[in-house]
Structure formats: C-alpha cells, structure tokens
XYZ file of C-alpha atoms in Angstrom:
337
model
C 0.359 -0.185 0.263
C 1.411 3.203 -1.038
C 1.456 6.066 1.637
C -1.004 8.317 1.208
C -1.158 10.902 4.392
C 1.770 13.137 5.441
C 2.099 11.266 8.522
C 2.005 7.539 5.892
C 4.907 9.758 3.819
C 7.488 10.975 6.876
C 7.231 7.303 8.196
C 8.306 6.226 4.337
C 11.238 8.926 4.612
C 12.568 7.826 7.675
C 12.296 3.896 6.411
C 14.358 4.991 3.459
C 17.188 6.808 5.548
C 17.785 3.614 7.603
C 17.483 1.364 4.933
C 20.589 3.822 3.153
C 22.426 3.930 6.045
C 22.533 -0.089 5.685
C 23.165 0.401 2.013
C 25.680 3.272 1.913
C 26.653 2.415 -2.114
C 22.742 3.094 -2.506
C 22.217 6.122 -0.889
C 22.001 8.441 -3.776
C 18.593 6.814 -5.014
C 17.491 6.078 -1.570
C 17.671 9.791 -0.297
C 16.428 11.226 -3.197
C 13.248 8.727 -2.682
C 13.170 9.613 1.024
C 13.356 13.512 -0.129
C 10.584 13.396 -1.963
C 8.526 11.566 0.448
C 9.396 14.586 2.800
C 7.879 17.153 0.422
C 4.835 15.289 -0.125
C 4.440 15.137 3.830
C 4.722 18.975 3.406
C 8.156 19.019 5.212
C 10.160 20.871 2.831
C 12.931 22.081 4.022
C 13.875 18.902 5.259
C 14.100 17.579 2.091
C 16.182 20.214 1.170
C 18.708 19.374 3.796
C 18.905 15.857 2.264
C 19.470 17.549 -0.919
C 22.332 19.353 0.593
C 23.308 16.546 2.123
C 23.649 14.532 -1.306
C 25.406 17.320 -2.942
C 27.559 17.296 -0.269
C 29.526 14.120 -0.948
C 30.021 12.277 -4.289
C 26.993 11.340 -6.028
C 26.456 10.022 -9.576
C 23.734 12.825 -10.607
C 24.528 16.066 -9.375
C 22.669 17.356 -11.670
C 19.917 15.652 -11.202
C 19.863 16.378 -7.004
C 20.368 20.120 -8.319
C 17.206 19.907 -10.655
C 15.091 18.366 -7.149
C 16.505 20.974 -4.937
C 15.622 23.664 -7.195
C 11.887 22.606 -7.950
C 11.537 22.103 -3.774
C 13.108 25.632 -2.765
C 10.649 27.059 -5.675
C 7.702 25.665 -4.137
C 8.164 27.292 -0.251
C 9.595 30.666 -1.337
C 12.902 30.294 -2.497
C 12.192 31.478 -6.126
C 15.367 33.716 -6.779
C 17.477 30.671 -5.360
C 15.934 28.145 -7.455
C 16.134 30.238 -10.433
C 19.928 30.527 -10.146
C 20.224 26.676 -9.519
C 17.959 25.981 -12.842
C 20.703 28.300 -14.649
C 23.394 26.726 -13.547
C 21.783 23.001 -14.709
C 21.642 24.777 -18.019
C 24.855 26.355 -18.351
C 26.319 23.102 -17.576
C 24.380 21.063 -19.900
C 24.452 17.892 -18.546
C 23.324 14.280 -20.537
C 21.145 13.549 -18.151
C 17.586 13.191 -18.935
C 15.682 13.248 -15.855
C 17.644 16.171 -14.473
C 16.501 18.224 -17.722
C 12.849 16.355 -17.174
C 12.874 18.195 -13.748
C 13.828 21.408 -14.904
C 11.602 21.919 -17.532
C 8.463 20.915 -14.898
C 9.701 23.426 -12.711
C 9.465 26.111 -15.514
C 6.328 24.552 -17.136
C 4.798 24.734 -13.298
C 5.690 28.371 -12.531
C 4.727 29.540 -16.428
C 8.118 30.052 -17.804
C 6.785 27.734 -20.639
C 9.311 29.794 -23.201
C 12.248 28.482 -21.150
C 11.178 25.475 -20.436
C 10.693 24.808 -24.250
C 14.081 25.903 -25.228
C 15.115 23.964 -21.841
C 13.823 20.858 -23.865
C 14.227 21.355 -27.404
C 18.267 21.524 -26.086
C 18.583 18.353 -24.116
C 16.770 16.412 -27.186
C 19.467 18.005 -29.655
C 22.245 17.169 -26.485
C 21.086 13.652 -26.573
C 21.109 13.005 -29.313
C 17.166 12.801 -30.445
C 17.786 13.594 -33.947
C 14.689 15.381 -36.087
C 15.150 12.215 -38.667
C 14.381 9.336 -35.891
C 12.544 6.861 -38.101
C 12.846 3.789 -35.191
C 10.644 4.697 -31.924
C 11.995 1.731 -30.153
C 15.684 2.949 -30.387
C 14.706 5.707 -27.973
C 15.258 5.369 -24.147
C 12.737 5.658 -22.252
C 14.008 8.260 -19.993
C 14.075 10.764 -23.374
C 10.791 9.797 -24.362
C 9.416 11.655 -21.037
C 11.204 14.483 -22.768
C 9.067 14.247 -26.240
C 5.979 14.145 -24.070
C 6.787 17.231 -22.109
C 8.169 19.497 -24.679
C 4.540 18.031 -26.998
C 2.533 19.887 -24.375
C 4.598 22.893 -23.635
C 4.473 23.456 -26.934
C 0.424 22.805 -27.237
C 0.369 25.425 -24.562
C 2.370 27.974 -26.559
C 0.043 27.338 -28.813
C 3.135 26.553 -31.626
C 2.675 23.636 -34.822
C 3.858 20.409 -34.647
C 7.209 19.558 -35.752
C 8.703 16.754 -35.736
C 9.635 16.191 -32.294
C 5.859 16.084 -31.748
C 5.042 13.337 -34.079
C 7.680 11.128 -32.943
C 6.135 11.961 -29.108
C 2.576 10.962 -30.912
C 3.746 8.073 -32.013
C 5.413 6.785 -28.727
C 2.066 7.681 -27.128
C 0.166 4.407 -26.631
C -3.138 5.743 -24.462
C -6.940 5.849 -26.313
C -6.994 9.384 -26.419
C -3.926 11.612 -28.583
C -1.803 13.773 -27.138
C -2.877 16.706 -29.105
C -6.437 16.060 -26.953
C -4.728 15.465 -23.815
C -2.745 19.094 -23.979
C -5.524 20.617 -25.502
C -4.883 23.963 -23.504
C -8.740 24.279 -23.315
C -9.630 21.703 -21.496
C -10.142 23.689 -18.544
C -13.141 25.173 -20.481
C -14.825 21.625 -20.071
C -14.790 21.929 -16.478
C -17.240 24.617 -16.399
C -19.545 22.933 -18.759
C -23.020 22.008 -18.850
C -22.753 20.421 -21.798
C -23.346 16.342 -20.844
C -21.029 15.330 -23.990
C -17.832 18.098 -23.276
C -18.293 16.658 -19.765
C -18.151 12.731 -20.344
C -15.114 13.834 -23.101
C -13.010 15.367 -20.072
C -13.954 12.274 -18.373
C -12.365 10.104 -20.650
C -9.648 11.911 -20.962
C -9.080 12.412 -17.142
C -9.350 8.037 -17.340
C -6.672 7.765 -20.092
C -4.391 10.209 -18.126
C -4.624 8.275 -14.888
C -4.426 5.097 -16.860
C -0.802 6.122 -17.789
C 0.089 7.664 -14.273
C -0.735 4.618 -13.042
C 1.215 2.587 -15.564
C 4.090 4.565 -14.593
C 3.793 3.890 -10.742
C 3.484 0.610 -11.270
C 7.221 0.871 -12.701
C 8.762 2.936 -10.433
C 12.490 1.181 -11.653
C 12.902 -0.424 -14.404
C 12.921 -4.007 -15.391
C 16.290 -5.462 -15.220
C 18.281 -7.919 -16.194
C 21.269 -8.879 -14.017
C 24.807 -8.364 -15.921
C 27.924 -10.471 -14.633
C 31.633 -8.326 -15.644
C 33.721 -11.458 -16.718
C 36.296 -11.736 -13.707
C 32.846 -11.252 -11.505
C 31.132 -14.503 -13.521
C 34.742 -16.583 -13.598
C 34.437 -16.088 -9.409
C 30.533 -16.632 -9.029
C 31.091 -19.816 -11.099
C 34.217 -21.362 -9.071
C 32.411 -20.622 -5.485
C 28.997 -22.098 -6.491
C 29.597 -24.337 -9.927
C 25.835 -25.402 -9.348
C 25.301 -21.838 -11.532
C 27.081 -23.454 -14.181
C 23.925 -24.825 -16.598
C 22.523 -20.024 -16.217
C 25.786 -18.929 -17.667
C 27.771 -21.295 -19.719
C 30.017 -18.966 -20.601
C 30.488 -15.343 -20.474
C 29.826 -14.167 -24.105
C 26.721 -16.349 -23.789
C 25.662 -14.432 -20.942
C 26.345 -11.396 -22.676
C 23.966 -12.798 -25.982
C 21.291 -13.950 -23.647
C 21.374 -9.937 -21.668
C 20.649 -8.220 -24.994
C 18.615 -10.877 -26.446
C 16.208 -10.688 -23.165
C 15.964 -7.282 -23.345
C 15.027 -7.035 -26.641
C 12.137 -10.041 -26.449
C 10.931 -7.428 -23.446
C 10.786 -4.359 -25.661
C 8.972 -6.544 -28.702
C 6.365 -7.315 -26.019
C 5.765 -3.680 -25.378
C 8.202 -3.629 -21.351
C 9.197 -0.025 -21.277
C 11.838 1.140 -19.030
C 14.075 -1.558 -19.337
C 17.468 -1.715 -17.630
C 21.007 -3.714 -16.908
C 22.308 -3.714 -12.891
C 25.606 -5.078 -12.610
C 26.276 -7.953 -10.650
C 29.227 -8.895 -7.609
C 29.896 -11.891 -6.172
C 30.127 -9.871 -2.184
C 26.822 -8.000 -3.210
C 24.862 -11.045 -4.285
C 26.220 -13.463 -1.056
C 25.362 -10.859 1.541
C 22.027 -10.988 -0.643
C 21.294 -14.342 -0.243
C 22.072 -13.997 3.148
C 19.106 -12.093 3.766
C 17.052 -14.195 2.301
C 18.461 -17.352 3.996
C 19.512 -18.854 1.376
C 22.859 -20.628 -0.805
C 23.778 -18.184 -3.443
C 24.087 -21.899 -5.377
C 20.067 -21.262 -5.600
C 19.498 -19.605 -9.294
C 15.981 -18.662 -8.057
C 17.512 -15.892 -5.835
C 19.097 -14.463 -9.211
C 15.947 -12.322 -10.741
C 15.252 -11.691 -7.212
C 18.196 -9.898 -6.747
C 18.437 -8.203 -10.434
C 14.798 -6.968 -9.217
C 16.747 -6.000 -5.548
C 19.333 -3.832 -7.310
C 17.005 -1.869 -9.425
C 14.882 -1.121 -6.488
C 17.621 0.656 -5.120
C 18.835 2.511 -8.195
C 21.158 0.404 -9.677
C 20.060 0.190 -12.839
C 21.250 1.763 -16.333
C 18.900 2.130 -18.927
C 18.667 0.081 -22.194
C 19.217 0.897 -24.513
C 21.973 2.941 -24.551
C 21.823 6.842 -26.047
C 22.990 7.144 -29.197
C 26.361 7.360 -29.409
C 26.877 5.748 -26.480
C 29.242 2.864 -25.173
C 27.966 -0.581 -24.993
C 26.779 -1.807 -21.945
C 29.194 -4.912 -21.735
C 31.880 -2.766 -20.939
C 33.488 -3.554 -24.319
C 34.122 0.649 -24.716
C 33.087 0.138 -28.317
C 30.186 2.702 -29.397
C 26.322 0.118 -28.724
C 25.697 0.356 -32.494
C 28.704 -1.639 -33.877
C 28.710 -3.847 -30.412
C 25.372 -5.572 -28.726
C 23.084 -3.231 -30.631
C 24.773 -3.855 -34.208
C 22.095 -7.636 -34.247
C-alpha cells in the first residue's frame, strides 16, 4: 500500500533513511526517494537538507539532485535561489534526461513556458534525438518523457507540430491522443453544462490516470542481471551449480541483449541492466536465508538492485558505449544485431 497521509510519507522517508544507512553504496537513490516523501509530507525544509547532504557527498547524478532541490525550493518561497540553480544546470548542459525533465517541469509549473521549451529542445538535441528519427524503439525510456513534456509545452504555447511532436505522438500508447490530452482549452470543459463535453473530459482524465498508474507500477526499470567476466568467473568457481545458467561469459552477454529485445518487442517499457558482484550477491542470499547456489535468487537479486537505483537504462543513448563494458559504441557492439 502506497503512503497516503503526511504521516505515512514521513514514516516512509524514515524507513528509506534507515535503508540508506544499511546500504551506503546506494545512498543517492534512497535519499532522493526519502526527500520526495518529505516533500509530499509538507516538510520541504527537511527535504532541502537531504538534497544538500547529497550534494556535499560524491553522487552519480549531481545535476539531477540540484534540479530536485531547485523544484523544492521554488515551492516554498525561494524562487531566486531556485532560478539560479536552474540556470546553472542549463549552463552545465548535462547528459542526464531526468535532470532536464525536472528543470522543464519546474519551469512549466511556474509559467516559464518559453524557458521550459528551450530547455527541452536543448536536452533532446544534446541527447542525440535527431529530428529524422524513424525507429522509435531506439529512443531510451528516459528520453521519451522529454518528448511528451515538450509536446505539452508547445501546445500551451500554441506552436504548430514539428517532427519531435509527431515522434511523441508515435510513442504515445493511450487511446486518447496527446493533442487532446494537452489541449490548453481543456479547463473550459470543467465549467461546461454540456453532458457530451463533460463525458469527453472524463474519458481524457481516465486516459491520463491510466498512464500515471502505469508509471507508478514501474518506479524502477525491469532489469536484467549482468556479470562482468571476472565476477562471473569468481561466481562459478565458488558456486559451480550455477554453470547451467551461465555456460560462457559470451553466451551470458548475448542472452542479456536477447532478453531485453524480447521484453521491448512485447511492449515492456523502462528496461535496464544491473551489474552484479559476488560479495553483493552473497550478502543478498544471506539476507534471504538461502544459498547463493540457488538460481531462483538471481532474478530477485536483479530486482533488488534495480529498486535500489542501480539499473542503467537500456538501450543506451545514441553514440553511447555498449553496456557490456567493451568500450565500443553500442551500435557497433551488441546493438548491431
């Protein structure tokens, strides 16, 4: 059951803080989740202290943390500081879709539509989403959200459709089109006495609710486990019972790519890869009161790592190195198949 009241959110934040203390290597995603619950509980100053705590340490996504901090600050009266942080992020131009998403949504929420639009356009350009894209399946899940948000902002600005808006339409799977969902005149229908208009708005709200529920049901990627070769050698030496799961390292890598492509073809969004280590796996097995030789633990271990924020999105972005660690461009490595 998800938290619903401020007290529930505070309790969940405290639980996440305890978990972060237990798994310091995963403190960044866990503290970000805790800060989000504190915001929902109405304790925005305490959420800011968590963002500051993260920024005072070494984090993998500093611009994302700064974006969350800016969004939070703006909500409780610290607009100048929030604006300064956002300008700093835009100037740094990070290759982090999530940071750009938070920046754009914050600007949109405060009616800075032109700046939100400029930020989203910059982000998509930097992330290599060319306007000539034909194969939508090659667009990372995290980047797809930027296209949808940009579509909404452009509708609010009354701008004509461009190629990226068409791409957002193609990626949209709900029964009601993005144009209708993002229609800035929708608020008018809420004051209408026309039953047909009210029914249409109810249908739109149900479609949006379905999309939100789908996103909430998948708060972290569906992840596949990746064993680097030295770790796999150590695993199989210690637990030869797992040899049938991993005949060779090369076969293991091919199986990862095949599994992810199969999931993508079946329509599963938000896919990722988590990197395994033997000590981490052994600790997980101990926590489950089971032997690491138990192959049934492997998918559970992958899900646990993903839930702790350890997943790397698949497929890699355009021009990115392959997930396998070869140092070769993904399109020339496992992405070439």
